[in-house]
XYZ file of C-alpha atoms in Angstrom:
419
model
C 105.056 91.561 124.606
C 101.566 90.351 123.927
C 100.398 89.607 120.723
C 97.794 93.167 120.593
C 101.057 94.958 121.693
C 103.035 93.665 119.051
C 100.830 94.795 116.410
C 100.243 98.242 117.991
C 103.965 99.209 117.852
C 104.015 98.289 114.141
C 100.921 100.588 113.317
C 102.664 103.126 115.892
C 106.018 103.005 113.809
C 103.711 102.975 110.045
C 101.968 105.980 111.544
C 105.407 107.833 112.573
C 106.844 107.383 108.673
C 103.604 108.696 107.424
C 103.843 111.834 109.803
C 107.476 112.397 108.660
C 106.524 112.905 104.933
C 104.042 114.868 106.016
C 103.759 118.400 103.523
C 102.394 120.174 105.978
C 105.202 119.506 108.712
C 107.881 119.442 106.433
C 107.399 121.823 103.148
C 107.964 125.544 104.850
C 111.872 124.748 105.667
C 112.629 124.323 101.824
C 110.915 126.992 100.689
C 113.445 129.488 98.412
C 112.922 133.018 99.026
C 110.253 135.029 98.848
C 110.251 136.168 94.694
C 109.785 139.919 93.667
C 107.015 139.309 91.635
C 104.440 136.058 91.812
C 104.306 132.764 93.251
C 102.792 130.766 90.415
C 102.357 127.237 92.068
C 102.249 124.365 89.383
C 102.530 120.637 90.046
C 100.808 116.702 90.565
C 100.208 113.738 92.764
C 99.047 112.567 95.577
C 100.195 115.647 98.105
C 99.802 118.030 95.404
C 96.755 119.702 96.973
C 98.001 119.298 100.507
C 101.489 120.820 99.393
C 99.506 123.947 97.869
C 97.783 124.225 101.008
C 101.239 124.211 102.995
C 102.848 126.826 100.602
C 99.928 129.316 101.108
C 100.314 128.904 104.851
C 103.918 129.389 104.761
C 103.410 132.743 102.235
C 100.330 134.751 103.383
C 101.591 137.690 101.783
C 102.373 136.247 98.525
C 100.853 136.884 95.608
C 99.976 133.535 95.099
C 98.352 131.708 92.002
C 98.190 128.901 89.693
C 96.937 125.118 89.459
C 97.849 122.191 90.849
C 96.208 118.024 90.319
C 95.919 115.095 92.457
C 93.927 112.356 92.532
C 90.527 111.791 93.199
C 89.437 112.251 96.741
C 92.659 113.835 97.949
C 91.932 117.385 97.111
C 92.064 119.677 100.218
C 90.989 123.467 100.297
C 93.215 126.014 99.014
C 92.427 129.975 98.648
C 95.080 130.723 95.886
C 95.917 127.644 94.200
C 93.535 126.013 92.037
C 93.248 122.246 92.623
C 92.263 119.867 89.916
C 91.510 116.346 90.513
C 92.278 113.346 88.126
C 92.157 109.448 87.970
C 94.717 107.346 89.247
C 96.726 104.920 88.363
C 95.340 105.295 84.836
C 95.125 108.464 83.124
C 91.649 110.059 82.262
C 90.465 113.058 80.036
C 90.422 115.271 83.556
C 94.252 114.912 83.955
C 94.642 115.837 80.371
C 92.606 118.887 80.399
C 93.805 119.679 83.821
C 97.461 119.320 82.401
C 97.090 121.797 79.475
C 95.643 124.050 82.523
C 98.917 123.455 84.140
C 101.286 123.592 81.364
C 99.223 127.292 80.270
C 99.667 128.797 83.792
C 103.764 128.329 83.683
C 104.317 129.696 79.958
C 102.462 132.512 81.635
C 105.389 133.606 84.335
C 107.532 136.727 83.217
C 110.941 138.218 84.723
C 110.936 138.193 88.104
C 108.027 135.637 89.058
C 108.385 132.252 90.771
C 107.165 129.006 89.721
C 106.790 126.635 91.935
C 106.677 123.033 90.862
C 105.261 120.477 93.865
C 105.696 116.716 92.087
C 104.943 113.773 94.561
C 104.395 110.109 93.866
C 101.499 109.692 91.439
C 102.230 112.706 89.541
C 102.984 110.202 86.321
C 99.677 109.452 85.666
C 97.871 112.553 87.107
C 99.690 114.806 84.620
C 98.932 113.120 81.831
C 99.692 115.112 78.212
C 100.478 112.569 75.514
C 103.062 112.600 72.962
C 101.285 114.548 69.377
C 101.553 111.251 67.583
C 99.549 109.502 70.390
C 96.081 109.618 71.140
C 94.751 109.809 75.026
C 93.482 106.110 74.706
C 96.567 105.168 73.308
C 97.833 106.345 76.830
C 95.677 104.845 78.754
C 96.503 101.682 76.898
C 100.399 101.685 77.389
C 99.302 102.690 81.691
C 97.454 99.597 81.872
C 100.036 97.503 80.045
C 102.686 98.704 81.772
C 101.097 98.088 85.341
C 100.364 94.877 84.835
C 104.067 93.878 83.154
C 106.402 93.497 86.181
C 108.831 96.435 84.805
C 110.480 98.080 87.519
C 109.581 101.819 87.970
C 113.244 103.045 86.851
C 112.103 100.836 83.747
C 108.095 102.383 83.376
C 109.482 105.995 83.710
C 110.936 105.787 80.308
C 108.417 104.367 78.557
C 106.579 106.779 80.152
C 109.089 110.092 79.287
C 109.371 109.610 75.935
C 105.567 109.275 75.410
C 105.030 112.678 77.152
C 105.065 116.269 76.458
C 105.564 116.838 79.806
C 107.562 114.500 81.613
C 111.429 114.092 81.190
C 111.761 118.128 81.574
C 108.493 119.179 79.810
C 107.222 121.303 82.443
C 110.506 123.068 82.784
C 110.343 123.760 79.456
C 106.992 125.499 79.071
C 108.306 127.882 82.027
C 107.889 131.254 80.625
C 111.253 133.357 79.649
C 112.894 135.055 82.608
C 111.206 132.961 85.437
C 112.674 130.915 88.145
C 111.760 127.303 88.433
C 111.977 125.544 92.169
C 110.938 122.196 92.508
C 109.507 121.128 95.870
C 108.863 116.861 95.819
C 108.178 114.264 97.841
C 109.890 111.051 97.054
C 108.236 107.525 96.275
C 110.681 106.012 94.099
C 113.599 103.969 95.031
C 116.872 105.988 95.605
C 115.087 109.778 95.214
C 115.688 110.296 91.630
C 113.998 113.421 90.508
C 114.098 111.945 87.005
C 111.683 108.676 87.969
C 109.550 111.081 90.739
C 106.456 111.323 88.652
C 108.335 110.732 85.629
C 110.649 114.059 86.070
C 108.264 116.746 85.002
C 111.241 119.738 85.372
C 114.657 117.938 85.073
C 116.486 116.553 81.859
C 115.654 113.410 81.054
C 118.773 111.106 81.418
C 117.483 108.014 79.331
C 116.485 110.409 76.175
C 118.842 109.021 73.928
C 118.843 104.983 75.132
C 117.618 102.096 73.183
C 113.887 101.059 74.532
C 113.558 98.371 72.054
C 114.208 95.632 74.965
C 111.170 97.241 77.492
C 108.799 97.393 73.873
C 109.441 94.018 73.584
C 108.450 93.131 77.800
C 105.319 95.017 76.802
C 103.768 92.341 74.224
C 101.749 92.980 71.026
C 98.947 94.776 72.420
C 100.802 97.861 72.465
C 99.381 100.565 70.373
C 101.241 100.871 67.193
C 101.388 104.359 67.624
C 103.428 104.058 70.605
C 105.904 101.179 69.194
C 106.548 103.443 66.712
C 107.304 106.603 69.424
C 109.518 104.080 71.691
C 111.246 102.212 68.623
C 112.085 105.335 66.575
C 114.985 107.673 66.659
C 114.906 109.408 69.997
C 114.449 113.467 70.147
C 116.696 115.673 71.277
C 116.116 117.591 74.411
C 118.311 120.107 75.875
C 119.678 119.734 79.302
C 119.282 122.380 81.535
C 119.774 123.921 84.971
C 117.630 123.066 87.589
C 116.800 123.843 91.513
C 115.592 120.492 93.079
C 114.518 120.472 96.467
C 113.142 117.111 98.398
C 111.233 117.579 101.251
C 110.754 114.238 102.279
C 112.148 110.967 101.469
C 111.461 107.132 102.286
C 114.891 107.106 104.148
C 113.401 109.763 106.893
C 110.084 108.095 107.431
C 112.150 104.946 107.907
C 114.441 107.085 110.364
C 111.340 108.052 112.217
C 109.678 104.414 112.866
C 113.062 103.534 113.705
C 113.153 105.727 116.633
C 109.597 104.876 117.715
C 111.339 101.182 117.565
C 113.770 102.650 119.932
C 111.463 104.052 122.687
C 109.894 100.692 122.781
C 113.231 98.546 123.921
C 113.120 97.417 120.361
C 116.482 97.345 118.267
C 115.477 98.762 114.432
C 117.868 97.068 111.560
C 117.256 99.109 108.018
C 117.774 97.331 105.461
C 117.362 99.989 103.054
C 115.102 102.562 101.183
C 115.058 100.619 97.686
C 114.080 97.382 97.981
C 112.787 96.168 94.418
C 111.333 92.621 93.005
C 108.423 90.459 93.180
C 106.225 91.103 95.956
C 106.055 87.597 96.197
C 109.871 86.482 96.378
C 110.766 89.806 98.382
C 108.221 88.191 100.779
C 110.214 84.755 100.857
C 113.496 86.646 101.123
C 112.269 88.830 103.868
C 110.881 85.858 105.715
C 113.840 84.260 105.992
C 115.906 86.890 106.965
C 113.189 86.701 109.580
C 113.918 83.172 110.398
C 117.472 83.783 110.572
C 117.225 86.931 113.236
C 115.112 84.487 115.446
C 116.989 81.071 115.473
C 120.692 82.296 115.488
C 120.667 86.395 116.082
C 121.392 86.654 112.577
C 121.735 89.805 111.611
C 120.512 91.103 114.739
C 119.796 89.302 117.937
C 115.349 89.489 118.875
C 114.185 92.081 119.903
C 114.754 93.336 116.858
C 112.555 94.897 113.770
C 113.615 94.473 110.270
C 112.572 97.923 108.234
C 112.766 98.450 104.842
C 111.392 100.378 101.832
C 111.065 100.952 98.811
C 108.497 99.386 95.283
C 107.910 95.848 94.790
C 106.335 94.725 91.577
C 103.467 92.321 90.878
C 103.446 90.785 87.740
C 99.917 89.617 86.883
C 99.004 86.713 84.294
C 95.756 85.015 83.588
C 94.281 85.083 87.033
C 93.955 88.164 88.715
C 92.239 88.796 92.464
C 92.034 91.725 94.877
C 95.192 92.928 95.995
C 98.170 95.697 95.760
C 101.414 94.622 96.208
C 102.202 94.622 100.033
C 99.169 92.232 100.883
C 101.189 90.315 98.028
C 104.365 90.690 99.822
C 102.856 89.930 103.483
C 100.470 86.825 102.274
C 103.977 85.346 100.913
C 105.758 85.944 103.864
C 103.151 84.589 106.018
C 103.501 81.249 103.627
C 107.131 81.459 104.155
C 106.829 81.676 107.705
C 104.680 79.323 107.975
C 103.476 79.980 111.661
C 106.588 81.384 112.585
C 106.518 82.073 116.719
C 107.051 85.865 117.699
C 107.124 86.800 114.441
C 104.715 89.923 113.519
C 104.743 92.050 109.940
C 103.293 94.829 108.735
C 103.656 96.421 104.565
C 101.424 99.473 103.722
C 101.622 102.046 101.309
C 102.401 105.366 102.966
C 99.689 106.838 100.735
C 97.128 105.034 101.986
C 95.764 103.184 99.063
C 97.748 99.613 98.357
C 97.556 99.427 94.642
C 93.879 100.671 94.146
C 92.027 98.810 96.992
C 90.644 100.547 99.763
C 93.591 99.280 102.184
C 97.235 100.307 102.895
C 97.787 97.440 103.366
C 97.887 94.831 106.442
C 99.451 93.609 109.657
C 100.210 89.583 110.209
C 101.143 87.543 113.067
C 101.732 84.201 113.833
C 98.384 82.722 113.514
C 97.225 84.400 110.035
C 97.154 81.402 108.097
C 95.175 79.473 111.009
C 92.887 82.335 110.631
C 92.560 81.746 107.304
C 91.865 77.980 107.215
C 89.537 78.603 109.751
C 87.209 80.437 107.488
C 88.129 78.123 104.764
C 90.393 80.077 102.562
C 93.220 78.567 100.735
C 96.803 81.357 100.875
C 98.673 79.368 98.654
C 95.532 79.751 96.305
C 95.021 83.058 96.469
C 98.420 84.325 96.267
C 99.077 82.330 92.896
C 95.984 84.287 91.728
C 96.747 87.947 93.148
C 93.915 87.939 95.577
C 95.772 88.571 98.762
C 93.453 91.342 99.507
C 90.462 89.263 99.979
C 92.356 87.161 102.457
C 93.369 89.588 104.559
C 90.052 91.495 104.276
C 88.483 88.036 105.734
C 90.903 87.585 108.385
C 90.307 91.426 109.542
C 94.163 92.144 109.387
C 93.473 94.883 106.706
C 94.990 98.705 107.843
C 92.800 101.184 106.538
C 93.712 104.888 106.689
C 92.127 106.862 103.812
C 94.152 108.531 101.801
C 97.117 110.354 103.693
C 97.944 112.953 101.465
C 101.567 112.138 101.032
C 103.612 109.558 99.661
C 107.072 107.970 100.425
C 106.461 104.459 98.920
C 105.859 101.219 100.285
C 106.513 100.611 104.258
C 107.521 97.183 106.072
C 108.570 96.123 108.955
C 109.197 93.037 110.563
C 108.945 92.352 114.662
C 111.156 89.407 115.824
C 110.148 88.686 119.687
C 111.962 86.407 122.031
């Protein structure tokens, strides 16, 4: 297999696990039945609008309504549902308003109406309505913070609950009397718990009652007092509660899908698993090797073989800080780990499009990136120790660039071991 063939069928199989989280392929089969009375569509993130749009195609004849928020520049047209758009990865005044608007429209369904909650990845910061002790900056502040601490999502998602009205079962529980709640979401976190998918707007919220004094203390001095004082003090109480979760697509079925595009090409896929979590940087090393392993001694599979995985790495970011998100991060370390590896090809992209908040999914490698690199007089080792993977692979013209997809199933990766 030549070297442009090599990278095609990695961008094929990225392409196939974007298609199979795709809302409007997969959302009509989950539907519940049609409800007596009205289809009041709530919800956030990054396939909010593009879920809307897929519900009103599905239900014509519905009396449809209600409001939905995504983030900037993934809005799509809807007839029924109103779409409101909002920043991303840090909360803005928009999502706030655009929450209330949200939170308004549900306490509005009677006896026999529907609600119908669509939550994808990105919801957390898109529907954004802040604790009554906590200001909207103080928000902000604590986003910031914790995106730039190295907490794992499981870990964020609390902090993030208990500073919420909405989150940890808020929505749910501004669902007007006699009402039914479904929940239609698309998964981006690592094992598909509806409590960490956008922070579980409409289930119970399982850490309510634990101790966060260890995460304050990962999150330094500069967070707001008001919010140390929210996260340190004695937790409320908040019923638990029934609920009708449905997910319509999962990182485990858009790995399923590049698998079998890894099939039709001769190639044998290994998964390795849905939930990978760490350092961008050391999953990079670890993944590498693994690499190493499959091409020297048919370790755990003999070449041709392609290692997928997925899942959220982390990037913890000190004094120095580049462009980057984290599966440049991931792939610039595994190219240094590689270290020219022969017949060794990678690819890591965000199935949403947007790696971290560049412009990017992320990028493809091959054996000569770091030649590429020296060539035009860049330093990896440099830029990885300050975050700036982006620019590398921006120079070396290895960057994938989609736009934004208008779905999300996490982080995608893949590793192509050739004879």
């Amino acid at each position: 297999m030549t070297p442009d063939a090599a990278r095609t069928l990695l961008h094929d199989m990225f392409t196939a696990a974007v298609a199979a989280a795709d809302p409007g392929r997969a959302l009509a089969q989950f539907l519940p039945d049609r409800p007596q009375g009205r289809c009041i569509v709530v919800g956030a993130g990054k396939s909010a609008a593009a879920m809307a749009r897929a519900v009103e195609v599905a239900w014509p004849d519905v009396d449809l309504s209600g409001v939905v928020i995504t983030r900037y520049g993934h809005s799509v047209p809807t007839t029924h549902v109103t779409v409101r758009e909002a920043a991303h990865p840090i909360p803005d005044a928009a999502g706030a308003a655009a929450t209330r608007e949200v939170m308004e429209v549900a306490a509005r369904a009677g006896d026999g109406d529907l609600v119908l909650a669509l939550i994808s990845g990105g919801g957390s910061a898109l529907m954004t309505l802040p604790h009554p002790d906590l200001t909207l900056a103080d928000k902000i502040t604590v986003n910031r913070l914790l995106l730039r601490s190295g907490l794992a999502i499981e870990d964020m998602n609390k902090i993030r609950r208990r500073l919420s009205q909405v989150k940890g079962g808020g929505l749910a529980q501004a669902v007007g009397a006699g009402a039914r709640l479904v929940t239609l979401a698309i998964s981006d976190v690592p094992g598909d718990d509806p409590a960490a998918i956008a922070s579980g707007p409409t289930v119970p919220d399982p850490s309510a009652a634990e101790d966060l004094s260890p995460l304050v203390q990962r999150l330094g001095p500069d967070l707001p007092a008001a919010a140390r004082d929210i996260l340190l003090g004695a937790p409320p109480e908040k019923p638990h509660f029934d609920y009708d979760y449905r997910l319509i697509a999962t990182p485990q079925m858009a790995l399923e899908a590049a698998a079998e595009v890894a099939r039709a090409a001769g190639i044998t896929p290994l998964l390795l698993g849905d939930a990978l979590e760490g350092e961008a940087a050391t999953v990079g090393i670890v993944m590498a090797g693994i690499a190493r392993a499959a091409a020297r001694h048919g370790t755990p599979a003999a070449a041709p073989v392609v290692l997928l995985s997925g899942g959220e790495t982390t990037v913890t970011v000190h004094d120095h800080a580049g462009r980057g998100g984290r599966n440049t991060e991931f792939l610039l370390s595994c190219a240094i780990a590689l270290s020219g590896a022969a017949n060794i090809y990678a690819i890591a992209a965000d199935t949403d499009g947007i790696d971290g908040t560049e412009d990017a999914a992320g990028a493809i490698i091959g054996p000569n990136v770091l030649q590429k690199a020296a060539a035009l007089g860049l330093d990896p080792k440099t830029s990885l120790a300050q975050h700036d993977s982006y620019s590398i692979f921006d120079a070396t013209g290895d960057l994938i660039r989609t736009g934004p997809t208008l779905t999300n199933v996490n982080d995608f990766r893949a590793l192509l071991i050739l004879p």
